[in-house]
Amino acid sequence: MTEPTSLLSPLRREHGCARDLLWRCEVADEAVTGTLSLLREHSRPQNLGPSLGVDLFEVAGEHTIVLVRRTGRIQIRIHGLTPPSSRAEAAERVAAWLNDLVGRHHRES
Amino acid sequence: MKDLLDLWSRLPEQELSFLGDAPVIYHCHHFNLFLDQTVDDALGPKRGPQVRFAAARDASYQLLDSLMQANGAQTPAERMAIAESTFAAMGHGRLSIGASGGSGKAIGEHLHYGRAWSEKYGASVRRRHPADTFAAGYTAAAAEVAAGLPRESVLANEDRCIAMRAPRCEFSLTPGEQAELRPDVGVQATLAALGDLKPEPGLHEPTIGAITETLRSFLAGVRGDQHGLVQNFGVYITLHLASYYNRITYDTISQVLSTAPKMIDVLESLFRESGHVCVFNTFGGILMSPEWEGAIGDLKEDPEEIVAACLGIARALNFGRWTLREYVPGERLVIDTPSTYECPYYITRHGTSSRPSCYFLQGAALAIMQLAERVKWTARPALTQDYYNQLFRGGAHWKVEQTRCRTLGHDRCEVVVSRP
Protein backbone atom coordinates (compact mmCIF):
# COMPACT_ATOMS: atom_id res chain seq x y z
CA MET A 1 0.00 0.00 0.00
CA THR A 2 1.08 3.58 -0.66
CA GLU A 3 2.67 5.39 2.26
CA PRO A 4 0.23 8.12 3.22
CA THR A 5 1.15 11.67 3.97
CA SER A 6 0.04 12.77 7.40
CA LEU A 7 -3.00 14.19 5.70
CA LEU A 8 -4.25 11.01 4.02
CA SER A 9 -4.97 7.73 5.76
CA PRO A 10 -3.80 4.45 4.19
CA LEU A 11 -5.71 3.07 1.25
CA ARG A 12 -7.91 0.07 1.94
CA ARG A 13 -10.54 -1.95 0.12
CA GLU A 14 -14.23 -1.22 0.41
CA HIS A 15 -16.74 -3.87 -0.41
CA GLY A 16 -18.57 -3.13 -3.64
CA CYS A 17 -20.85 -4.86 -6.07
CA ALA A 18 -17.84 -6.16 -7.96
CA ARG A 19 -14.41 -7.24 -6.76
CA ASP A 20 -11.78 -4.59 -5.99
CA LEU A 21 -13.56 -1.68 -7.65
CA LEU A 22 -14.05 0.43 -4.52
CA TRP A 23 -11.22 1.71 -2.30
CA ARG A 24 -11.19 4.05 0.63
CA CYS A 25 -9.04 6.50 2.51
CA GLU A 26 -9.68 9.66 4.51
CA VAL A 27 -8.25 13.14 4.30
CA ALA A 28 -7.61 15.03 7.52
CA ASP A 29 -10.25 17.60 8.47
CA GLU A 30 -7.90 20.53 7.97
CA ALA A 31 -7.05 19.41 4.44
CA VAL A 32 -10.54 18.75 3.05
CA THR A 33 -11.02 22.21 1.56
CA GLY A 34 -7.53 22.23 0.06
CA THR A 35 -7.97 18.74 -1.38
CA LEU A 36 -11.25 19.80 -2.94
CA SER A 37 -9.56 22.76 -4.61
CA LEU A 38 -6.68 20.61 -5.83
CA LEU A 39 -9.02 18.04 -7.32
CA ARG A 40 -11.01 20.75 -9.03
CA GLU A 41 -7.81 22.09 -10.53
CA HIS A 42 -6.10 18.84 -11.48
CA SER A 43 -8.92 16.48 -12.47
CA ARG A 44 -12.27 16.57 -14.19
CA PRO A 45 -15.14 17.49 -11.88
CA GLN A 46 -18.33 15.63 -12.66
CA ASN A 47 -21.61 17.48 -12.72
CA LEU A 48 -23.31 17.55 -9.37
CA GLY A 49 -25.11 20.29 -7.54
CA PRO A 50 -22.96 22.11 -4.98
CA SER A 51 -25.44 21.58 -2.20
CA LEU A 52 -25.17 17.80 -2.01
CA GLY A 53 -22.03 17.68 0.11
CA VAL A 54 -20.16 15.22 -2.05
CA ASP A 55 -17.93 15.85 -5.05
CA LEU A 56 -16.91 13.47 -7.83
CA PHE A 57 -13.84 13.81 -10.04
CA GLU A 58 -12.69 11.80 -13.00
CA VAL A 59 -9.01 10.97 -12.77
CA ALA A 60 -6.46 8.95 -14.73
CA GLY A 61 -8.74 8.35 -17.65
CA GLU A 62 -11.86 6.70 -16.32
CA HIS A 63 -11.47 6.21 -12.59
CA THR A 64 -13.33 8.36 -10.09
CA ILE A 65 -12.46 10.01 -6.81
CA VAL A 66 -15.40 10.82 -4.55
CA LEU A 67 -14.85 13.23 -1.67
CA VAL A 68 -17.31 13.74 1.18
CA ARG A 69 -16.75 17.28 2.40
CA ARG A 70 -18.24 16.81 5.86
CA THR A 71 -16.22 13.74 6.85
CA GLY A 72 -13.20 13.76 4.55
CA ARG A 73 -14.03 10.29 3.31
CA ILE A 74 -12.50 9.54 -0.06
CA GLN A 75 -13.69 6.71 -2.24
CA ILE A 76 -11.65 5.70 -5.25
CA ARG A 77 -13.80 3.97 -7.86
CA ILE A 78 -11.88 1.93 -10.36
CA HIS A 79 -13.62 1.70 -13.72
CA GLY A 80 -15.53 -1.54 -14.17
CA LEU A 81 -13.73 -2.55 -17.35
CA THR A 82 -10.36 -2.61 -15.58
CA PRO A 83 -9.29 -6.30 -15.46
CA PRO A 84 -9.72 -7.73 -11.96
CA SER A 85 -6.02 -8.50 -11.69
CA SER A 86 -5.12 -4.84 -12.34
CA ARG A 87 -7.64 -3.13 -10.07
CA ALA A 88 -5.58 -3.00 -6.91
CA GLU A 89 -2.66 -1.57 -8.83
CA ALA A 90 -4.90 1.02 -10.48
CA ALA A 91 -6.27 2.08 -7.10
CA GLU A 92 -2.73 2.35 -5.77
CA ARG A 93 -1.76 4.61 -8.64
CA VAL A 94 -4.72 6.92 -8.11
CA ALA A 95 -4.05 7.05 -4.38
CA ALA A 96 -0.37 7.76 -4.97
CA TRP A 97 -1.24 10.57 -7.35
CA LEU A 98 -3.60 12.11 -4.82
CA ASN A 99 -1.15 11.61 -2.00
CA ASP A 100 1.56 13.35 -3.96
CA LEU A 101 -0.75 16.18 -4.96
CA VAL A 102 -1.93 16.85 -1.41
CA GLY A 103 1.52 16.38 0.11
CA ARG A 104 3.23 18.70 -2.35
CA HIS A 105 0.61 21.37 -1.85
CA HIS A 106 0.93 21.05 1.93
CA ARG A 107 4.72 21.39 1.83
CA GLU A 108 4.57 24.41 -0.45
CA SER A 109 1.94 26.28 1.52
CA MET B 1 -31.31 13.75 -30.49
CA LYS B 2 -33.10 15.03 -27.44
CA ASP B 3 -31.51 14.41 -24.06
CA LEU B 4 -33.01 11.58 -22.04
CA LEU B 5 -34.24 14.08 -19.46
CA ASP B 6 -36.37 15.74 -22.12
CA LEU B 7 -37.98 12.41 -22.94
CA TRP B 8 -38.65 11.58 -19.31
CA SER B 9 -42.03 11.88 -17.57
CA ARG B 10 -43.27 10.94 -14.14
CA LEU B 11 -46.55 10.25 -12.43
CA PRO B 12 -45.59 11.96 -9.15
CA GLU B 13 -48.47 10.60 -7.10
CA GLN B 14 -47.52 7.05 -8.02
CA GLU B 15 -43.74 7.67 -8.21
CA LEU B 16 -43.64 5.84 -11.53
CA SER B 17 -41.45 7.08 -14.40
CA PHE B 18 -41.42 6.74 -18.15
CA LEU B 19 -38.82 7.18 -20.85
CA GLY B 20 -40.81 8.04 -23.94
CA ASP B 21 -43.88 5.91 -23.34
CA ALA B 22 -42.07 3.06 -21.64
CA PRO B 23 -42.14 2.60 -17.85
CA VAL B 24 -38.56 2.55 -16.58
CA ILE B 25 -36.83 1.65 -13.35
CA TYR B 26 -33.27 1.26 -12.11
CA HIS B 27 -31.89 -2.15 -11.26
CA CYS B 28 -28.40 -3.49 -10.72
CA HIS B 29 -26.78 -6.53 -12.29
CA HIS B 30 -27.37 -8.75 -9.26
CA PHE B 31 -31.12 -8.40 -9.70
CA ASN B 32 -30.98 -8.62 -13.49
CA LEU B 33 -28.98 -11.83 -13.50
CA PHE B 34 -31.08 -13.38 -10.75
CA LEU B 35 -34.39 -12.70 -12.50
CA ASP B 36 -33.20 -14.04 -15.86
CA GLN B 37 -31.81 -17.14 -14.16
CA THR B 38 -35.10 -17.71 -12.33
CA VAL B 39 -36.98 -17.69 -15.64
CA ASP B 40 -34.52 -20.12 -17.23
CA ASP B 41 -34.59 -22.41 -14.21
CA ALA B 42 -38.38 -22.53 -14.36
CA LEU B 43 -38.82 -22.91 -18.11
CA GLY B 44 -35.59 -24.58 -19.18
CA PRO B 45 -32.67 -23.47 -21.34
CA LYS B 46 -34.69 -23.30 -24.57
CA ARG B 47 -38.04 -21.90 -23.51
CA GLY B 48 -36.62 -19.48 -20.94
CA PRO B 49 -34.57 -17.48 -23.43
CA GLN B 50 -37.51 -17.52 -25.89
CA VAL B 51 -39.74 -15.89 -23.29
CA ARG B 52 -37.04 -13.38 -22.41
CA PHE B 53 -36.35 -12.53 -26.05
CA ALA B 54 -40.04 -11.93 -26.76
CA ALA B 55 -40.32 -9.71 -23.70
CA ALA B 56 -37.21 -7.72 -24.60
CA ARG B 57 -38.33 -7.16 -28.20
CA ASP B 58 -41.83 -6.18 -27.11
CA ALA B 59 -40.75 -3.73 -24.39
CA SER B 60 -37.94 -2.28 -26.50
CA TYR B 61 -40.23 -1.66 -29.44
CA GLN B 62 -42.54 0.38 -27.27
CA LEU B 63 -39.62 2.45 -25.98
CA LEU B 64 -37.98 2.99 -29.35
CA ASP B 65 -41.16 3.73 -31.26
CA SER B 66 -42.06 6.47 -28.80
CA LEU B 67 -38.51 7.88 -28.84
CA MET B 68 -38.52 8.06 -32.65
CA GLN B 69 -41.77 9.98 -32.58
CA ALA B 70 -40.51 12.34 -29.89
CA ASN B 71 -37.33 12.99 -31.86
CA GLY B 72 -39.04 13.25 -35.23
CA ALA B 73 -36.55 10.71 -36.57
CA GLN B 74 -37.39 9.76 -40.13
CA THR B 75 -34.58 7.90 -41.82
CA PRO B 76 -33.44 4.38 -40.88
CA ALA B 77 -29.96 5.73 -40.13
CA GLU B 78 -31.30 8.43 -37.80
CA ARG B 79 -33.49 5.91 -36.06
CA MET B 80 -30.74 3.36 -35.63
CA ALA B 81 -28.42 6.01 -34.20
CA ILE B 82 -31.05 6.90 -31.60
CA ALA B 83 -31.57 3.25 -30.74
CA GLU B 84 -27.85 2.64 -30.26
CA SER B 85 -27.22 5.78 -28.21
CA THR B 86 -30.25 5.16 -25.99
CA PHE B 87 -29.07 1.63 -25.22
CA ALA B 88 -25.68 2.99 -24.11
CA ALA B 89 -27.19 5.88 -22.18
CA MET B 90 -29.28 3.40 -20.19
CA GLY B 91 -26.15 1.55 -19.10
CA HIS B 92 -26.55 -1.60 -21.18
CA GLY B 93 -23.27 -1.37 -23.10
CA ARG B 94 -22.61 -0.51 -26.74
CA LEU B 95 -24.50 -1.92 -29.70
CA SER B 96 -23.60 -1.41 -33.34
CA ILE B 97 -26.45 -2.65 -35.49
CA GLY B 98 -26.23 -3.15 -39.24
CA ALA B 99 -29.60 -4.32 -40.47
CA SER B 100 -31.69 -3.89 -43.57
CA GLY B 101 -35.11 -5.37 -44.19
CA GLY B 102 -34.89 -7.30 -40.96
CA SER B 103 -31.64 -9.05 -41.90
CA GLY B 104 -28.19 -8.19 -40.70
CA LYS B 105 -25.64 -8.37 -37.93
CA ALA B 106 -25.03 -6.54 -34.68
CA ILE B 107 -21.95 -6.23 -32.52
CA GLY B 108 -22.16 -5.76 -28.78
CA GLU B 109 -19.36 -4.39 -26.60
CA HIS B 110 -19.46 -4.55 -22.81
CA LEU B 111 -23.09 -5.68 -22.82
CA HIS B 112 -24.58 -5.51 -19.36
CA TYR B 113 -25.71 -9.08 -18.84
CA GLY B 114 -22.71 -10.81 -20.39
CA ARG B 115 -20.20 -8.54 -18.74
CA ALA B 116 -21.90 -8.77 -15.36
CA TRP B 117 -22.21 -12.55 -15.56
CA SER B 118 -18.52 -12.85 -16.45
CA GLU B 119 -17.58 -10.56 -13.59
CA LYS B 120 -19.70 -12.42 -11.07
CA TYR B 121 -19.36 -16.04 -12.13
CA GLY B 122 -16.94 -16.23 -15.06
CA ALA B 123 -13.88 -17.24 -13.08
CA SER B 124 -15.56 -20.32 -11.63
CA VAL B 125 -18.38 -21.36 -13.99
CA ARG B 126 -18.36 -22.12 -17.73
CA ARG B 127 -21.51 -20.74 -19.31
CA ARG B 128 -23.11 -22.83 -22.06
CA HIS B 129 -25.60 -20.38 -23.54
CA PRO B 130 -25.48 -16.65 -24.31
CA ALA B 131 -26.39 -14.15 -21.62
CA ASP B 132 -27.55 -11.11 -23.58
CA THR B 133 -31.07 -12.04 -24.56
CA PHE B 134 -32.25 -8.59 -23.57
CA ALA B 135 -29.79 -7.04 -26.04
CA ALA B 136 -30.96 -9.50 -28.71
CA GLY B 137 -34.56 -8.40 -28.24
CA TYR B 138 -33.55 -4.75 -28.21
CA THR B 139 -31.59 -5.25 -31.44
CA ALA B 140 -34.56 -6.90 -33.15
CA ALA B 141 -36.87 -4.08 -32.06
CA ALA B 142 -34.36 -1.49 -33.28
CA ALA B 143 -34.26 -3.17 -36.67
CA GLU B 144 -38.08 -3.15 -36.84
CA VAL B 145 -38.42 0.47 -35.78
CA ALA B 146 -35.57 1.73 -37.96
CA ALA B 147 -36.90 0.11 -41.14
CA GLY B 148 -40.60 0.51 -40.39
CA LEU B 149 -41.10 -3.27 -40.32
CA PRO B 150 -44.07 -4.90 -38.59
CA ARG B 151 -43.71 -4.99 -34.85
CA GLU B 152 -42.34 -8.23 -33.42
CA SER B 153 -41.38 -9.66 -36.77
CA VAL B 154 -37.58 -9.71 -36.57
CA LEU B 155 -35.63 -12.46 -34.86
CA ALA B 156 -32.20 -12.00 -33.35
CA ASN B 157 -29.82 -14.66 -32.13
CA GLU B 158 -26.73 -14.08 -30.04
CA ASP B 159 -24.11 -16.16 -31.86
CA ARG B 160 -21.14 -15.21 -29.69
CA CYS B 161 -21.17 -13.90 -26.14
CA ILE B 162 -18.54 -12.55 -23.78
CA ALA B 163 -20.10 -14.65 -21.03
CA MET B 164 -19.00 -17.67 -23.11
CA ARG B 165 -15.51 -16.16 -23.33
CA ALA B 166 -15.87 -14.63 -26.79
CA PRO B 167 -14.04 -11.32 -27.19
CA ARG B 168 -17.31 -9.54 -27.92
CA CYS B 169 -20.98 -10.31 -28.49
CA GLU B 170 -22.31 -10.89 -31.99
CA PHE B 171 -25.91 -11.16 -33.12
CA SER B 172 -27.53 -12.25 -36.39
CA LEU B 173 -30.90 -10.83 -37.40
CA THR B 174 -33.43 -12.54 -39.65
CA PRO B 175 -37.01 -11.77 -40.66
CA GLY B 176 -39.55 -13.95 -38.91
CA GLU B 177 -43.28 -14.36 -38.52
CA GLN B 178 -45.01 -11.61 -36.65
CA ALA B 179 -45.75 -12.61 -33.08
CA GLU B 180 -49.06 -11.99 -31.33
CA LEU B 181 -49.26 -8.34 -30.31
CA ARG B 182 -50.26 -7.33 -26.81
CA PRO B 183 -51.49 -3.96 -25.56
CA ASP B 184 -48.76 -1.50 -24.61
CA VAL B 185 -48.33 -0.57 -20.98
CA GLY B 186 -47.46 3.11 -21.31
CA VAL B 187 -48.51 6.32 -19.60
CA GLN B 188 -52.16 6.16 -20.66
CA ALA B 189 -52.58 2.47 -19.86
CA THR B 190 -51.00 3.05 -16.47
CA LEU B 191 -53.38 5.88 -15.69
CA ALA B 192 -56.31 3.80 -16.86
CA ALA B 193 -55.23 0.86 -14.73
CA LEU B 194 -54.68 2.91 -11.59
CA GLY B 195 -57.50 5.44 -11.73
CA ASP B 196 -57.16 8.70 -9.84
CA LEU B 197 -56.37 7.42 -6.37
CA LYS B 198 -54.63 10.06 -4.26
CA PRO B 199 -51.84 8.76 -2.04
CA GLU B 200 -52.29 9.12 1.70
CA PRO B 201 -49.19 10.33 3.56
CA GLY B 202 -47.62 7.74 5.79
CA LEU B 203 -45.10 7.80 8.62
CA HIS B 204 -41.87 9.78 8.16
CA GLU B 205 -43.21 11.22 4.92
CA PRO B 206 -41.05 14.39 4.95
CA THR B 207 -37.89 12.34 5.55
CA ILE B 208 -38.73 9.82 2.85
CA GLY B 209 -39.65 12.54 0.37
CA ALA B 210 -36.43 14.45 1.04
CA ILE B 211 -34.30 11.33 0.57
CA THR B 212 -36.06 10.58 -2.70
CA GLU B 213 -35.44 14.06 -4.04
CA THR B 214 -31.78 14.00 -3.01
CA LEU B 215 -31.16 10.63 -4.64
CA ARG B 216 -33.01 11.73 -7.75
CA SER B 217 -30.67 14.67 -8.12
CA PHE B 218 -27.76 12.20 -8.23
CA LEU B 219 -29.54 10.02 -10.77
CA ALA B 220 -30.83 12.80 -13.01
CA GLY B 221 -27.61 13.67 -14.77
CA VAL B 222 -26.27 10.17 -15.06
CA ARG B 223 -25.68 8.68 -18.50
CA GLY B 224 -23.75 5.73 -19.79
CA ASP B 225 -20.06 6.49 -20.21
CA GLN B 226 -18.22 5.96 -23.48
CA HIS B 227 -18.56 2.20 -22.97
CA GLY B 228 -22.25 2.37 -22.19
CA LEU B 229 -21.81 1.70 -18.47
CA VAL B 230 -23.53 3.57 -15.64
CA GLN B 231 -21.95 3.65 -12.21
CA ASN B 232 -23.77 5.46 -9.45
CA PHE B 233 -23.38 5.23 -5.68
CA GLY B 234 -20.50 2.83 -6.42
CA VAL B 235 -22.94 0.37 -7.98
CA TYR B 236 -23.23 -0.48 -11.69
CA ILE B 237 -26.86 0.03 -12.58
CA THR B 238 -29.11 -0.04 -15.61
CA LEU B 239 -32.10 2.03 -16.48
CA HIS B 240 -34.33 -0.82 -17.54
CA LEU B 241 -37.77 -1.48 -18.98
CA ALA B 242 -40.35 -2.46 -16.39
CA SER B 243 -42.37 -4.28 -19.03
CA TYR B 244 -39.40 -6.59 -19.67
CA TYR B 245 -39.27 -7.62 -16.02
CA ASN B 246 -43.04 -7.90 -15.79
CA ARG B 247 -43.56 -9.91 -18.93
CA ILE B 248 -40.88 -12.47 -18.13
CA THR B 249 -42.25 -12.79 -14.60
CA TYR B 250 -45.93 -13.18 -15.43
CA ASP B 251 -45.42 -15.28 -18.56
CA THR B 252 -43.31 -17.65 -16.51
CA ILE B 253 -45.95 -17.77 -13.78
CA SER B 254 -48.65 -18.49 -16.40
CA GLN B 255 -46.67 -21.25 -18.03
CA VAL B 256 -45.76 -22.95 -14.77
CA LEU B 257 -49.35 -22.69 -13.56
CA SER B 258 -50.50 -24.51 -16.69
CA THR B 259 -47.77 -27.13 -16.87
CA ALA B 260 -46.48 -27.72 -13.34
CA PRO B 261 -48.83 -26.04 -10.85
CA LYS B 262 -47.22 -27.80 -7.90
CA MET B 263 -44.09 -25.76 -8.58
CA ILE B 264 -45.80 -22.39 -8.32
CA ASP B 265 -44.97 -21.81 -4.66
CA VAL B 266 -41.29 -22.38 -5.33
CA LEU B 267 -41.38 -20.08 -8.34
CA GLU B 268 -43.17 -17.33 -6.45
CA SER B 269 -40.63 -17.56 -3.65
CA LEU B 270 -37.82 -17.13 -6.20
CA PHE B 271 -39.49 -14.06 -7.68
CA ARG B 272 -39.79 -12.73 -4.14
CA GLU B 273 -36.11 -13.46 -3.63
CA SER B 274 -35.32 -11.13 -6.51
CA GLY B 275 -36.50 -8.40 -4.13
CA HIS B 276 -34.07 -9.63 -1.47
CA VAL B 277 -31.23 -9.57 -3.98
CA CYS B 278 -32.04 -6.01 -5.05
CA VAL B 279 -32.47 -4.57 -1.58
CA PHE B 280 -29.39 -6.26 -0.16
CA ASN B 281 -27.07 -5.24 -2.98
CA THR B 282 -28.43 -2.00 -4.38
CA PHE B 283 -30.13 -0.48 -1.35
CA GLY B 284 -27.27 -1.65 0.85
CA GLY B 285 -24.71 -0.23 -1.56
CA ILE B 286 -26.48 3.12 -1.66
CA LEU B 287 -26.77 3.28 2.13
CA MET B 288 -23.01 2.81 2.50
CA SER B 289 -22.01 5.05 -0.40
CA PRO B 290 -20.17 8.34 0.04
CA GLU B 291 -23.09 10.02 -1.72
CA TRP B 292 -25.34 8.93 1.13
CA GLU B 293 -22.81 9.97 3.76
CA GLY B 294 -22.30 13.38 2.18
CA ALA B 295 -25.81 14.28 1.14
CA ILE B 296 -27.94 12.55 3.76
CA GLY B 297 -25.76 11.70 6.75
CA ASP B 298 -24.21 8.95 8.82
CA LEU B 299 -26.09 5.72 9.38
CA LYS B 300 -27.07 5.04 12.95
CA GLU B 301 -28.34 1.91 14.66
CA ASP B 302 -31.93 3.00 14.26
CA PRO B 303 -34.06 0.42 12.44
CA GLU B 304 -36.86 2.87 11.77
CA GLU B 305 -34.41 5.23 10.11
CA ILE B 306 -33.23 2.40 7.85
CA VAL B 307 -36.80 1.54 6.91
CA ALA B 308 -37.54 5.16 5.98
CA ALA B 309 -34.26 5.36 4.07
CA CYS B 310 -35.12 2.26 2.08
CA LEU B 311 -38.52 3.62 1.11
CA GLY B 312 -36.84 6.81 -0.11
CA ILE B 313 -34.44 4.72 -2.18
CA ALA B 314 -37.30 2.66 -3.64
CA ARG B 315 -39.11 5.79 -4.77
CA ALA B 316 -35.94 7.26 -6.30
CA LEU B 317 -35.44 4.07 -8.30
CA ASN B 318 -39.03 4.48 -9.63
CA PHE B 319 -40.42 1.42 -7.85
CA GLY B 320 -43.58 3.25 -6.76
CA ARG B 321 -44.75 5.42 -3.88
CA TRP B 322 -43.82 2.95 -1.18
CA THR B 323 -45.26 4.34 2.06
CA LEU B 324 -44.56 3.42 5.67
CA ARG B 325 -47.87 2.64 7.30
CA GLU B 326 -46.77 0.86 10.46
CA TYR B 327 -43.53 -0.15 12.09
CA VAL B 328 -43.22 -2.00 15.40
CA PRO B 329 -39.55 -2.61 16.20
CA GLY B 330 -38.70 -6.27 16.14
CA GLU B 331 -42.25 -7.22 15.33
CA ARG B 332 -43.99 -5.82 12.32
CA LEU B 333 -43.64 -3.67 9.21
CA VAL B 334 -46.50 -2.55 6.98
CA ILE B 335 -45.77 -0.86 3.64
CA ASP B 336 -48.36 0.17 1.14
CA THR B 337 -48.34 1.95 -2.19
CA PRO B 338 -50.94 3.22 -4.65
CA SER B 339 -49.20 0.98 -7.14
CA THR B 340 -46.08 -1.00 -7.76
CA TYR B 341 -44.35 -1.02 -11.14
CA GLU B 342 -45.78 -4.49 -11.48
CA CYS B 343 -49.52 -3.73 -11.21
CA PRO B 344 -50.19 -1.52 -14.26
CA TYR B 345 -48.63 -4.20 -16.44
CA TYR B 346 -50.62 -7.02 -14.88
CA ILE B 347 -53.94 -5.18 -14.98
CA THR B 348 -53.45 -4.02 -18.57
CA ARG B 349 -52.42 -7.38 -19.94
CA HIS B 350 -53.98 -9.93 -17.60
CA GLY B 351 -56.88 -8.12 -15.91
CA THR B 352 -57.69 -9.09 -12.36
CA SER B 353 -55.83 -11.82 -10.55
CA SER B 354 -56.79 -14.57 -8.14
CA ARG B 355 -53.56 -14.12 -6.16
CA PRO B 356 -51.46 -11.14 -5.06
CA SER B 357 -49.06 -10.30 -7.86
CA CYS B 358 -46.40 -7.89 -6.55
CA TYR B 359 -43.60 -10.37 -5.99
CA PHE B 360 -40.88 -7.76 -6.07
CA LEU B 361 -42.59 -5.60 -3.45
CA GLN B 362 -43.15 -8.65 -1.24
CA GLY B 363 -39.51 -9.69 -1.34
CA ALA B 364 -38.18 -6.15 -1.02
CA ALA B 365 -40.33 -5.46 2.06
CA LEU B 366 -39.02 -8.53 3.83
CA ALA B 367 -35.47 -7.56 2.89
CA ILE B 368 -35.99 -4.01 4.20
CA MET B 369 -36.99 -5.52 7.56
CA GLN B 370 -33.84 -7.65 7.49
CA LEU B 371 -31.61 -4.64 6.74
CA ALA B 372 -33.32 -2.61 9.45
CA GLU B 373 -33.36 -5.21 12.20
CA ARG B 374 -30.34 -7.42 11.62
CA VAL B 375 -27.59 -5.35 10.02
CA LYS B 376 -25.19 -3.38 12.21
CA TRP B 377 -24.68 -0.43 9.90
CA THR B 378 -22.18 1.42 12.06
CA ALA B 379 -19.88 -1.60 11.72
CA ARG B 380 -19.97 -1.08 7.94
CA PRO B 381 -20.45 -4.75 7.03
CA ALA B 382 -19.25 -6.04 3.67
CA LEU B 383 -22.30 -6.94 1.62
CA THR B 384 -20.88 -10.24 0.41
CA GLN B 385 -22.61 -13.36 -0.84
CA ASP B 386 -21.75 -15.04 2.45
CA TYR B 387 -23.44 -12.26 4.39
CA TYR B 388 -26.44 -12.46 2.07
CA ASN B 389 -26.68 -16.20 2.71
CA GLN B 390 -26.42 -15.60 6.43
CA LEU B 391 -29.23 -13.02 6.39
CA PHE B 392 -31.60 -14.58 3.90
CA ARG B 393 -30.87 -18.29 3.81
CA GLY B 394 -30.04 -18.97 7.41
CA GLY B 395 -33.57 -19.71 8.63
CA ALA B 396 -36.76 -17.70 8.55
CA HIS B 397 -36.63 -14.61 10.75
CA TRP B 398 -39.56 -12.93 9.02
CA LYS B 399 -42.46 -13.80 6.79
CA VAL B 400 -44.21 -11.51 4.34
CA GLU B 401 -47.81 -11.48 3.23
CA GLN B 402 -49.35 -9.29 0.59
CA THR B 403 -52.67 -8.28 2.11
CA ARG B 404 -53.89 -5.96 -0.63
CA CYS B 405 -53.16 -5.82 -4.34
CA ARG B 406 -54.44 -3.67 -7.17
CA THR B 407 -54.67 -6.79 -9.28
CA LEU B 408 -57.17 -8.20 -6.78
CA GLY B 409 -59.31 -5.08 -7.07
CA HIS B 410 -58.05 -3.39 -3.91
CA ASP B 411 -57.39 0.33 -3.76
CA ARG B 412 -53.68 -0.14 -3.10
CA CYS B 413 -50.98 -2.73 -2.67
CA GLU B 414 -50.00 -3.57 0.89
CA VAL B 415 -47.49 -5.96 2.39
CA VAL B 416 -47.09 -6.99 6.01
CA VAL B 417 -43.82 -8.33 7.38
CA SER B 418 -44.05 -10.14 10.71
CA ARG B 419 -42.54 -12.95 12.73
CA PRO B 420 -43.13 -16.45 11.32
Short mmCIF file of C-alpha atoms in Angstrom, two decimals, chain A residues 14-19 21-22 24 47-48 51-54 56 62 64 66-73 75 77-82 84 87, chain B residues 29-30 110 115 119 214 217-218 225-227 229 231-236 288-298 380-385:
data_model
loop_
_atom_site.label_atom_id
_atom_site.label_comp_id
_atom_site.label_asym_id
_atom_site.label_seq_id
_atom_site.Cartn_x
_atom_site.Cartn_y
_atom_site.Cartn_z
CA GLU A 14 -14.23 -1.22 0.41
CA HIS A 15 -16.74 -3.87 -0.41
CA GLY A 16 -18.57 -3.13 -3.64
CA CYS A 17 -20.85 -4.86 -6.07
CA ALA A 18 -17.84 -6.16 -7.96
CA ARG A 19 -14.41 -7.24 -6.76
CA LEU A 21 -13.56 -1.68 -7.65
CA LEU A 22 -14.05 0.43 -4.52
CA ARG A 24 -11.19 4.05 0.63
CA ASN A 47 -21.61 17.48 -12.72
CA LEU A 48 -23.31 17.55 -9.37
CA SER A 51 -25.44 21.58 -2.20
CA LEU A 52 -25.17 17.80 -2.01
CA GLY A 53 -22.03 17.68 0.11
CA VAL A 54 -20.16 15.22 -2.05
CA LEU A 56 -16.91 13.47 -7.83
CA GLU A 62 -11.86 6.70 -16.32
CA THR A 64 -13.33 8.36 -10.09
CA VAL A 66 -15.40 10.82 -4.55
CA LEU A 67 -14.85 13.23 -1.67
CA VAL A 68 -17.31 13.74 1.18
CA ARG A 69 -16.75 17.28 2.40
CA ARG A 70 -18.24 16.81 5.86
CA THR A 71 -16.22 13.74 6.85
CA GLY A 72 -13.20 13.76 4.55
CA ARG A 73 -14.03 10.29 3.31
CA GLN A 75 -13.69 6.71 -2.24
CA ARG A 77 -13.80 3.97 -7.86
CA ILE A 78 -11.88 1.93 -10.36
CA HIS A 79 -13.62 1.70 -13.72
CA GLY A 80 -15.53 -1.54 -14.17
CA LEU A 81 -13.73 -2.55 -17.35
CA THR A 82 -10.36 -2.61 -15.58
CA PRO A 84 -9.72 -7.73 -11.96
CA ARG A 87 -7.64 -3.13 -10.07
CA HIS B 29 -26.78 -6.53 -12.29
CA HIS B 30 -27.37 -8.75 -9.26
CA HIS B 110 -19.46 -4.55 -22.81
CA ARG B 115 -20.20 -8.54 -18.74
CA GLU B 119 -17.58 -10.56 -13.59
CA THR B 214 -31.78 14.00 -3.01
CA SER B 217 -30.67 14.67 -8.12
CA PHE B 218 -27.76 12.20 -8.23
CA ASP B 225 -20.06 6.49 -20.21
CA GLN B 226 -18.22 5.96 -23.48
CA HIS B 227 -18.56 2.20 -22.97
CA LEU B 229 -21.81 1.70 -18.47
CA GLN B 231 -21.95 3.65 -12.21
CA ASN B 232 -23.77 5.46 -9.45
CA PHE B 233 -23.38 5.23 -5.68
CA GLY B 234 -20.50 2.83 -6.42
CA VAL B 235 -22.94 0.37 -7.98
CA TYR B 236 -23.23 -0.48 -11.69
CA MET B 288 -23.01 2.81 2.50
CA SER B 289 -22.01 5.05 -0.40
CA PRO B 290 -20.17 8.34 0.04
CA GLU B 291 -23.09 10.02 -1.72
CA TRP B 292 -25.34 8.93 1.13
CA GLU B 293 -22.81 9.97 3.76
CA GLY B 294 -22.30 13.38 2.18
CA ALA B 295 -25.81 14.28 1.14
CA ILE B 296 -27.94 12.55 3.76
CA GLY B 297 -25.76 11.70 6.75
CA ASP B 298 -24.21 8.95 8.82
CA ARG B 380 -19.97 -1.08 7.94
CA PRO B 381 -20.45 -4.75 7.03
CA ALA B 382 -19.25 -6.04 3.67
CA LEU B 383 -22.30 -6.94 1.62
CA THR B 384 -20.88 -10.24 0.41
CA GLN B 385 -22.61 -13.36 -0.84
#
